[in-house]
Amino acid sequence: MASSSGNSNSSSGTTTTAATQIQNSSSEEDVLLQIQRKRKRMESNRESARRSRMRKQRHLDGLAAEVGQLRKDNDQIISSISITTHHLLGLEAENSILRAQALELSHRLQSLNDILGYLNTTNLGACEIVDDEVLGGGVQATSHDHFLNPLNSLGHHVNQPIMAASYMIQY
């Protein structure tokens, strides 16, 4: 019995050793599997980081190109504003000259209307020297002499003021 008991111990020891070896080999396989997974994860992370850097670089390049285009557009706008401002200053100067000319012409027109008004109210006629022998001599006022008083030839238009509009005056 002793021998059977010894055999059973030794076969039980072999079984235990085999089970331990199986467990050890399966745990080594697990460790190897975990190491492989870890390597794959690291490689995948590296690839993902590389793609992320590439996307970031493309985005940065796109932003740099957009900055360049916006600066070019800004320069064109500044140039356009400068040209427009220069043109505006020229038009303002021309407008100022035209306003001064219109004011001067308005004053001239008013002066002419004042002269016409004075002439109409004073009823100036041409003076004519009459021969002494025929009519008794002296100076006689006549309103029919159009050569000495050309405004009388205007007839009824003398009483009308002179009018002008800005569109009628061309330079």
Coordinates of N, CA and C in Angstrom, one line a residue:
M1 N 0.8 -1.2 0.0 CA 0.0 0.0 0.0 C 0.8 1.3 0.0
A2 N 1.8 1.1 0.6 CA 2.7 2.2 0.7 C 3.2 2.5 -0.7
S3 N 3.4 1.5 -1.5 CA 3.9 1.8 -2.8 C 2.8 2.4 -3.6
S4 N 1.6 2.0 -3.4 CA 0.5 2.6 -4.2 C 0.3 4.0 -3.8
S5 N 0.5 4.2 -2.5 CA 0.3 5.6 -2.0 C 1.4 6.5 -2.5
G6 N 2.6 5.9 -2.7 CA 3.8 6.7 -3.2 C 3.5 6.9 -4.7
N7 N 3.0 6.0 -5.4 CA 2.7 6.2 -6.8 C 1.6 7.2 -7.0
S8 N 0.7 7.2 -6.2 CA -0.4 8.1 -6.4 C 0.2 9.5 -6.1
N9 N 1.1 9.6 -5.2 CA 1.7 10.9 -4.9 C 2.5 11.4 -6.1
S10 N 3.3 10.5 -6.6 CA 4.1 10.9 -7.7 C 3.3 11.2 -8.9
S11 N 2.2 10.5 -9.2 CA 1.4 10.8 -10.4 C 0.6 12.1 -10.1
S12 N 0.3 12.3 -8.9 CA -0.4 13.5 -8.6 C 0.6 14.7 -8.7
G13 N 1.8 14.5 -8.4 CA 2.9 15.5 -8.5 C 3.1 15.8 -10.0
T14 N 3.1 14.8 -10.8 CA 3.3 15.0 -12.2 C 2.1 15.8 -12.8
T15 N 0.9 15.5 -12.4 CA -0.3 16.2 -12.8 C -0.2 17.6 -12.4
T16 N 0.2 17.8 -11.2 CA 0.3 19.2 -10.6 C 1.4 20.0 -11.4
T17 N 2.5 19.4 -11.7 CA 3.5 20.0 -12.4 C 3.1 20.3 -13.8
A18 N 2.4 19.4 -14.5 CA 1.8 19.6 -15.8 C 0.8 20.7 -15.8
A19 N 0.0 20.8 -14.8 CA -1.0 21.8 -14.7 C -0.3 23.2 -14.5
T20 N 0.7 23.1 -13.6 CA 1.5 24.4 -13.4 C 2.1 24.8 -14.7
Q21 N 2.7 23.9 -15.4 CA 3.3 24.2 -16.7 C 2.3 24.8 -17.7
I22 N 1.1 24.2 -17.7 CA 0.1 24.6 -18.6 C -0.3 26.0 -18.2
Q23 N -0.5 26.2 -16.9 CA -0.8 27.5 -16.4 C 0.3 28.5 -16.7
N24 N 1.5 28.1 -16.5 CA 2.7 29.0 -16.8 C 2.7 29.3 -18.3
S25 N 2.5 28.3 -19.2 CA 2.5 28.5 -20.6 C 1.4 29.4 -21.0
S26 N 0.2 29.2 -20.4 CA -0.9 30.1 -20.8 C -0.7 31.5 -20.2
S27 N -0.1 31.6 -19.1 CA 0.1 33.0 -18.6 C 1.3 33.6 -19.4
E28 N 2.2 32.9 -19.9 CA 3.3 33.4 -20.8 C 2.6 33.9 -22.1
E29 N 1.7 33.0 -22.6 CA 0.9 33.4 -23.8 C 0.1 34.7 -23.5
D30 N -0.5 34.8 -22.4 CA -1.2 36.0 -22.0 C -0.3 37.2 -22.0
V31 N 0.8 37.0 -21.4 CA 1.8 38.1 -21.3 C 2.3 38.5 -22.7
L32 N 2.6 37.5 -23.5 CA 3.0 37.8 -24.9 C 1.8 38.5 -25.7
L33 N 0.6 38.0 -25.5 CA -0.5 38.6 -26.1 C -0.7 40.1 -25.6
Q34 N -0.5 40.3 -24.4 CA -0.6 41.7 -23.8 C 0.5 42.6 -24.4
I35 N 1.7 42.0 -24.5 CA 2.8 42.8 -25.1 C 2.5 43.1 -26.5
Q36 N 2.0 42.2 -27.3 CA 1.6 42.4 -28.7 C 0.5 43.5 -28.8
R37 N -0.5 43.4 -27.9 CA -1.6 44.4 -27.9 C -1.0 45.8 -27.6
K38 N -0.1 45.8 -26.6 CA 0.5 47.1 -26.2 C 1.3 47.7 -27.4
R39 N 2.1 46.8 -28.1 CA 2.8 47.3 -29.3 C 1.9 47.8 -30.4
K40 N 0.8 47.1 -30.6 CA -0.1 47.5 -31.6 C -0.8 48.8 -31.2
R41 N -1.1 49.0 -30.0 CA -1.7 50.2 -29.5 C -0.7 51.4 -29.6
M42 N 0.5 51.1 -29.3 CA 1.6 52.2 -29.4 C 1.8 52.5 -30.9
E43 N 1.8 51.5 -31.7 CA 1.9 51.8 -33.2 C 0.7 52.6 -33.7
S44 N -0.5 52.1 -33.3 CA -1.7 52.8 -33.7 C -1.7 54.3 -33.2
N45 N -1.2 54.5 -32.0 CA -1.2 55.8 -31.4 C -0.1 56.7 -32.1
R46 N 1.0 56.1 -32.5 CA 2.0 56.8 -33.3 C 1.4 57.3 -34.6
E47 N 0.7 56.3 -35.3 CA 0.1 56.6 -36.6 C -1.0 57.7 -36.4
S48 N -1.8 57.6 -35.4 CA -2.8 58.6 -35.2 C -2.2 60.0 -34.9
A49 N -1.1 60.0 -34.1 CA -0.4 61.3 -33.8 C 0.2 61.8 -35.1
R50 N 0.8 61.0 -35.9 CA 1.3 61.4 -37.2 C 0.2 62.0 -38.1
R51 N -0.9 61.4 -38.2 CA -2.0 61.9 -39.0 C -2.5 63.2 -38.4
S52 N -2.6 63.3 -37.0 CA -3.0 64.5 -36.4 C -2.0 65.7 -36.7
R53 N -0.7 65.4 -36.6 CA 0.3 66.4 -37.0 C 0.1 66.9 -38.4
M54 N -0.1 65.9 -39.3 CA -0.3 66.3 -40.7 C -1.5 67.1 -40.9
R55 N -2.7 66.8 -40.2 CA -3.9 67.6 -40.3 C -3.6 69.0 -39.8
K56 N -2.9 69.1 -38.7 CA -2.6 70.3 -38.0 C -1.7 71.2 -39.0
Q57 N -0.7 70.5 -39.6 CA 0.1 71.3 -40.6 C -0.6 71.8 -41.8
R58 N -1.5 70.9 -42.3 CA -2.4 71.3 -43.4 C -3.3 72.5 -43.0
H59 N -3.8 72.5 -41.8 CA -4.7 73.6 -41.3 C -3.8 74.8 -41.2
L60 N -2.6 74.7 -40.6 CA -1.7 75.8 -40.4 C -1.3 76.4 -41.8
D61 N -1.0 75.6 -42.8 CA -0.7 76.0 -44.1 C -1.9 76.8 -44.8
G62 N -3.1 76.2 -44.6 CA -4.3 76.9 -45.1 C -4.5 78.2 -44.4
L63 N -4.3 78.3 -43.1 CA -4.4 79.6 -42.4 C -3.4 80.6 -42.9
A64 N -2.2 80.1 -43.1 CA -1.1 81.0 -43.6 C -1.5 81.5 -45.0
A65 N -2.0 80.7 -45.9 CA -2.5 81.1 -47.2 C -3.6 82.1 -47.1
E66 N -4.5 81.8 -46.2 CA -5.6 82.8 -46.0 C -5.1 84.1 -45.5
V67 N -4.2 84.1 -44.6 CA -3.6 85.4 -44.1 C -3.0 86.1 -45.3
G68 N -2.2 85.4 -46.1 CA -1.6 86.1 -47.3 C -2.7 86.7 -48.2
Q69 N -3.7 86.0 -48.5 CA -4.8 86.5 -49.3 C -5.5 87.7 -48.7
L70 N -5.8 87.6 -47.4 CA -6.4 88.7 -46.7 C -5.5 89.9 -46.7
R71 N -4.2 89.7 -46.5 CA -3.3 90.9 -46.6 C -3.3 91.5 -48.0
K72 N -3.4 90.7 -49.0 CA -3.4 91.2 -50.4 C -4.7 91.9 -50.6
D73 N -5.8 91.4 -50.2 CA -7.1 92.0 -50.3 C -7.1 93.4 -49.5
N74 N -6.6 93.4 -48.3 CA -6.5 94.6 -47.5 C -5.7 95.6 -48.2
D75 N -4.6 95.3 -48.8 CA -3.7 96.2 -49.5 C -4.5 96.8 -50.7
Q76 N -5.3 96.0 -51.4 CA -6.1 96.5 -52.5 C -7.2 97.4 -52.0
I77 N -7.8 97.1 -50.9 CA -8.8 98.0 -50.3 C -8.2 99.3 -49.9
I78 N -7.0 99.3 -49.3 CA -6.4 100.5 -48.9 C -6.0 101.4 -50.1
S79 N -5.5 100.7 -51.1 CA -5.2 101.4 -52.4 C -6.5 102.1 -53.0
S80 N -7.6 101.3 -53.0 CA -8.8 101.8 -53.5 C -9.3 103.0 -52.7
I81 N -9.2 102.9 -51.4 CA -9.6 104.0 -50.5 C -8.8 105.2 -50.8
S82 N -7.5 105.0 -51.0 CA -6.6 106.2 -51.2 C -7.0 106.8 -52.6
I83 N -7.2 106.1 -53.6 CA -7.6 106.6 -54.9 C -9.0 107.3 -54.8
T84 N -9.9 106.7 -54.1 CA -11.2 107.3 -53.9 C -11.1 108.6 -53.1
T85 N -10.3 108.6 -52.1 CA -10.1 109.9 -51.3 C -9.5 111.0 -52.1
H86 N -8.5 110.6 -52.9 CA -7.9 111.6 -53.8 C -8.9 112.2 -54.8
H87 N -9.7 111.3 -55.3 CA -10.8 111.7 -56.3 C -11.8 112.6 -55.5
L88 N -12.1 112.3 -54.3 CA -13.1 113.1 -53.5 C -12.5 114.4 -53.3
L89 N -11.2 114.5 -52.9 CA -10.6 115.8 -52.7 C -10.7 116.7 -53.9
G90 N -10.4 116.1 -55.1 CA -10.5 116.8 -56.4 C -11.9 117.3 -56.6
L91 N -12.9 116.5 -56.4 CA -14.3 116.9 -56.6 C -14.7 118.0 -55.6
E92 N -14.2 117.9 -54.4 CA -14.6 118.9 -53.4 C -14.0 120.2 -53.8
A93 N -12.7 120.2 -54.3 CA -12.1 121.5 -54.8 C -12.8 122.0 -56.0
E94 N -13.2 121.2 -56.9 CA -14.0 121.6 -58.1 C -15.3 122.2 -57.7
N95 N -16.0 121.5 -56.7 CA -17.3 122.0 -56.2 C -17.1 123.3 -55.5
S96 N -16.1 123.5 -54.8 CA -15.8 124.8 -54.1 C -15.7 125.9 -55.2
I97 N -14.9 125.6 -56.2 CA -14.7 126.6 -57.3 C -16.1 126.9 -57.9
L98 N -16.9 125.9 -58.2 CA -18.2 126.1 -58.9 C -19.1 126.9 -58.0
R99 N -19.1 126.6 -56.7 CA -19.9 127.4 -55.7 C -19.5 128.9 -55.7
A100 N -18.2 129.1 -55.7 CA -17.7 130.5 -55.7 C -18.1 131.2 -57.0
Q101 N -18.0 130.5 -58.1 CA -18.4 131.1 -59.4 C -19.9 131.3 -59.4
A102 N -20.7 130.4 -58.9 CA -22.2 130.6 -58.9 C -22.5 131.8 -58.0
L103 N -21.8 131.9 -56.9 CA -22.1 133.1 -56.0 C -21.8 134.4 -56.7
E104 N -20.6 134.4 -57.4 CA -20.2 135.6 -58.2 C -21.2 135.9 -59.2
L105 N -21.7 134.9 -60.0 CA -22.7 135.1 -61.0 C -24.0 135.6 -60.4
S106 N -24.4 135.1 -59.3 CA -25.6 135.5 -58.6 C -25.5 136.9 -58.2
H107 N -24.3 137.4 -57.7 CA -24.1 138.8 -57.4 C -24.2 139.6 -58.6
R108 N -23.6 139.2 -59.7 CA -23.6 139.9 -61.0 C -25.1 140.1 -61.5
L109 N -25.8 139.0 -61.4 CA -27.2 139.0 -61.8 C -28.0 139.9 -61.0
Q110 N -27.8 139.9 -59.7 CA -28.5 140.8 -58.8 C -28.2 142.3 -59.1
S111 N -26.9 142.6 -59.4 CA -26.5 143.9 -59.8 C -27.2 144.3 -61.1
L112 N -27.2 143.4 -62.1 CA -27.9 143.8 -63.3 C -29.4 144.0 -63.1
N113 N -30.0 143.2 -62.3 CA -31.4 143.4 -62.0 C -31.6 144.8 -61.3
D114 N -30.7 145.1 -60.4 CA -30.8 146.4 -59.7 C -30.7 147.6 -60.7
I115 N -29.7 147.4 -61.7 CA -29.5 148.5 -62.7 C -30.8 148.6 -63.5
L116 N -31.4 147.4 -63.9 CA -32.6 147.5 -64.7 C -33.7 148.1 -63.9
G117 N -33.8 147.8 -62.7 CA -34.9 148.4 -61.8 C -34.7 149.9 -61.7
Y118 N -33.5 150.3 -61.6 CA -33.2 151.8 -61.5 C -33.5 152.5 -62.8
L119 N -33.1 151.8 -63.9 CA -33.4 152.4 -65.2 C -35.0 152.5 -65.4
N120 N -35.7 151.5 -65.0 CA -37.1 151.5 -65.2 C -37.8 152.6 -64.3
T121 N -37.3 152.8 -63.1 CA -37.9 153.7 -62.2 C -37.6 155.2 -62.5
T122 N -36.4 155.4 -63.0 CA -36.0 156.8 -63.2 C -36.5 157.3 -64.6
N123 N -36.9 156.4 -65.5 CA -37.4 156.7 -66.8 C -36.5 157.6 -67.5
L124 N -35.2 157.1 -67.6 CA -34.2 157.9 -68.3 C -34.5 157.9 -69.8
G125 N -34.4 159.0 -70.4 CA -34.6 159.1 -71.9 C -33.4 159.7 -72.5
A126 N -33.3 159.6 -73.8 CA -32.1 160.2 -74.5 C -32.4 161.7 -74.6
C127 N -31.3 162.4 -74.5 CA -31.4 163.8 -74.6 C -31.1 164.2 -76.1
E128 N -31.8 165.2 -76.6 CA -31.6 165.6 -78.0 C -31.5 167.1 -78.0
I129 N -30.6 167.6 -78.7 CA -30.4 169.0 -78.9 C -31.2 169.5 -80.1
V130 N -32.1 170.5 -79.8 CA -33.0 171.0 -80.9 C -32.4 172.3 -81.4
D131 N -32.6 172.4 -82.7 CA -32.1 173.7 -83.4 C -32.9 174.9 -82.9
D132 N -32.2 176.0 -82.7 CA -32.8 177.2 -82.2 C -33.8 177.8 -83.1
E133 N -33.6 177.7 -84.3 CA -34.4 178.4 -85.3 C -35.7 177.6 -85.5
V134 N -35.6 176.3 -85.5 CA -36.8 175.5 -85.8 C -37.8 175.5 -84.6
L135 N -37.3 175.0 -83.5 CA -38.2 174.8 -82.4 C -37.9 175.7 -81.2
G136 N -37.1 176.6 -81.3 CA -36.9 177.5 -80.3 C -35.7 177.2 -79.5
G137 N -34.9 176.2 -79.8 CA -33.7 175.9 -79.2 C -33.8 175.2 -77.8
G138 N -32.7 174.6 -77.3 CA -32.7 174.0 -76.0 C -32.5 172.5 -76.1
V139 N -32.6 171.9 -75.0 CA -32.4 170.4 -74.9 C -33.7 169.8 -74.6
Q140 N -34.1 168.8 -75.3 CA -35.4 168.1 -75.2 C -35.1 166.6 -74.9
A141 N -35.8 166.1 -74.0 CA -35.7 164.7 -73.6 C -36.7 163.8 -74.5
T142 N -36.1 162.8 -75.1 CA -37.0 161.9 -75.9 C -36.7 160.5 -75.5
S143 N -37.7 159.7 -75.6 CA -37.6 158.3 -75.2 C -37.6 157.4 -76.5
H144 N -37.5 158.0 -77.6 CA -37.5 157.2 -78.9 C -36.2 156.9 -79.5
D145 N -35.1 157.5 -78.9 CA -33.8 157.4 -79.5 C -33.2 156.1 -79.0
H146 N -33.2 155.0 -79.7 CA -32.7 153.7 -79.3 C -31.2 153.6 -79.4
F147 N -30.6 154.5 -80.1 CA -29.1 154.4 -80.1 C -28.5 154.9 -78.8
L148 N -29.0 155.9 -78.2 CA -28.5 156.5 -77.0 C -29.0 155.7 -75.8
N149 N -30.1 155.1 -75.9 CA -30.7 154.3 -74.8 C -31.1 152.9 -75.3
P150 N -30.2 152.0 -75.5 CA -30.6 150.7 -76.1 C -31.6 149.9 -75.3
L151 N -31.7 150.2 -74.0 CA -32.6 149.4 -73.2 C -34.1 149.7 -73.5
N152 N -34.3 150.9 -74.1 CA -35.7 151.3 -74.5 C -36.1 150.4 -75.7
S153 N -35.2 149.9 -76.5 CA -35.5 149.0 -77.6 C -36.1 147.7 -77.2
L154 N -35.9 147.3 -75.9 CA -36.4 146.1 -75.4 C -37.9 146.1 -75.2
G155 N -38.5 147.3 -75.2 CA -39.9 147.3 -75.1 C -40.4 146.9 -73.7
H156 N -41.3 146.0 -73.7 CA -42.0 145.6 -72.5 C -41.1 144.6 -71.7
H157 N -40.0 144.1 -72.3 CA -39.1 143.1 -71.6 C -38.2 143.8 -70.6
V158 N -38.1 145.1 -70.6 CA -37.3 145.8 -69.7 C -37.8 145.6 -68.3
N159 N -39.0 145.5 -68.1 CA -39.6 145.3 -66.8 C -39.3 143.9 -66.2
Q160 N -38.9 143.0 -67.0 CA -38.7 141.6 -66.6 C -37.3 141.5 -66.0
P161 N -37.1 140.8 -64.8 CA -35.8 140.6 -64.3 C -35.0 139.5 -65.1
I162 N -33.7 139.6 -65.1 CA -32.8 138.7 -65.8 C -32.7 137.4 -64.9
M163 N -33.0 136.3 -65.5 CA -33.0 135.0 -64.7 C -32.0 134.1 -65.3
A164 N -31.3 133.3 -64.5 CA -30.4 132.3 -65.0 C -30.4 131.1 -64.0
A165 N -30.3 129.9 -64.6 CA -30.2 128.7 -63.7 C -28.8 128.1 -63.9
S166 N -28.4 127.4 -62.9 CA -27.0 126.8 -62.9 C -26.7 125.9 -64.1
Y167 N -27.7 125.2 -64.6 CA -27.5 124.3 -65.7 C -27.3 125.1 -67.0
M168 N -27.6 126.4 -67.0 CA -27.4 127.2 -68.2 C -26.0 127.7 -68.3
I169 N -25.2 127.7 -67.3 CA -23.8 128.2 -67.3 C -22.9 127.1 -67.5
Q170 N -22.1 127.1 -68.5 CA -21.1 126.1 -68.8 C -19.7 126.7 -68.9
Y171 N -18.7 126.0 -68.4 CA -17.4 126.5 -68.4 C -16.5 125.6 -69.2

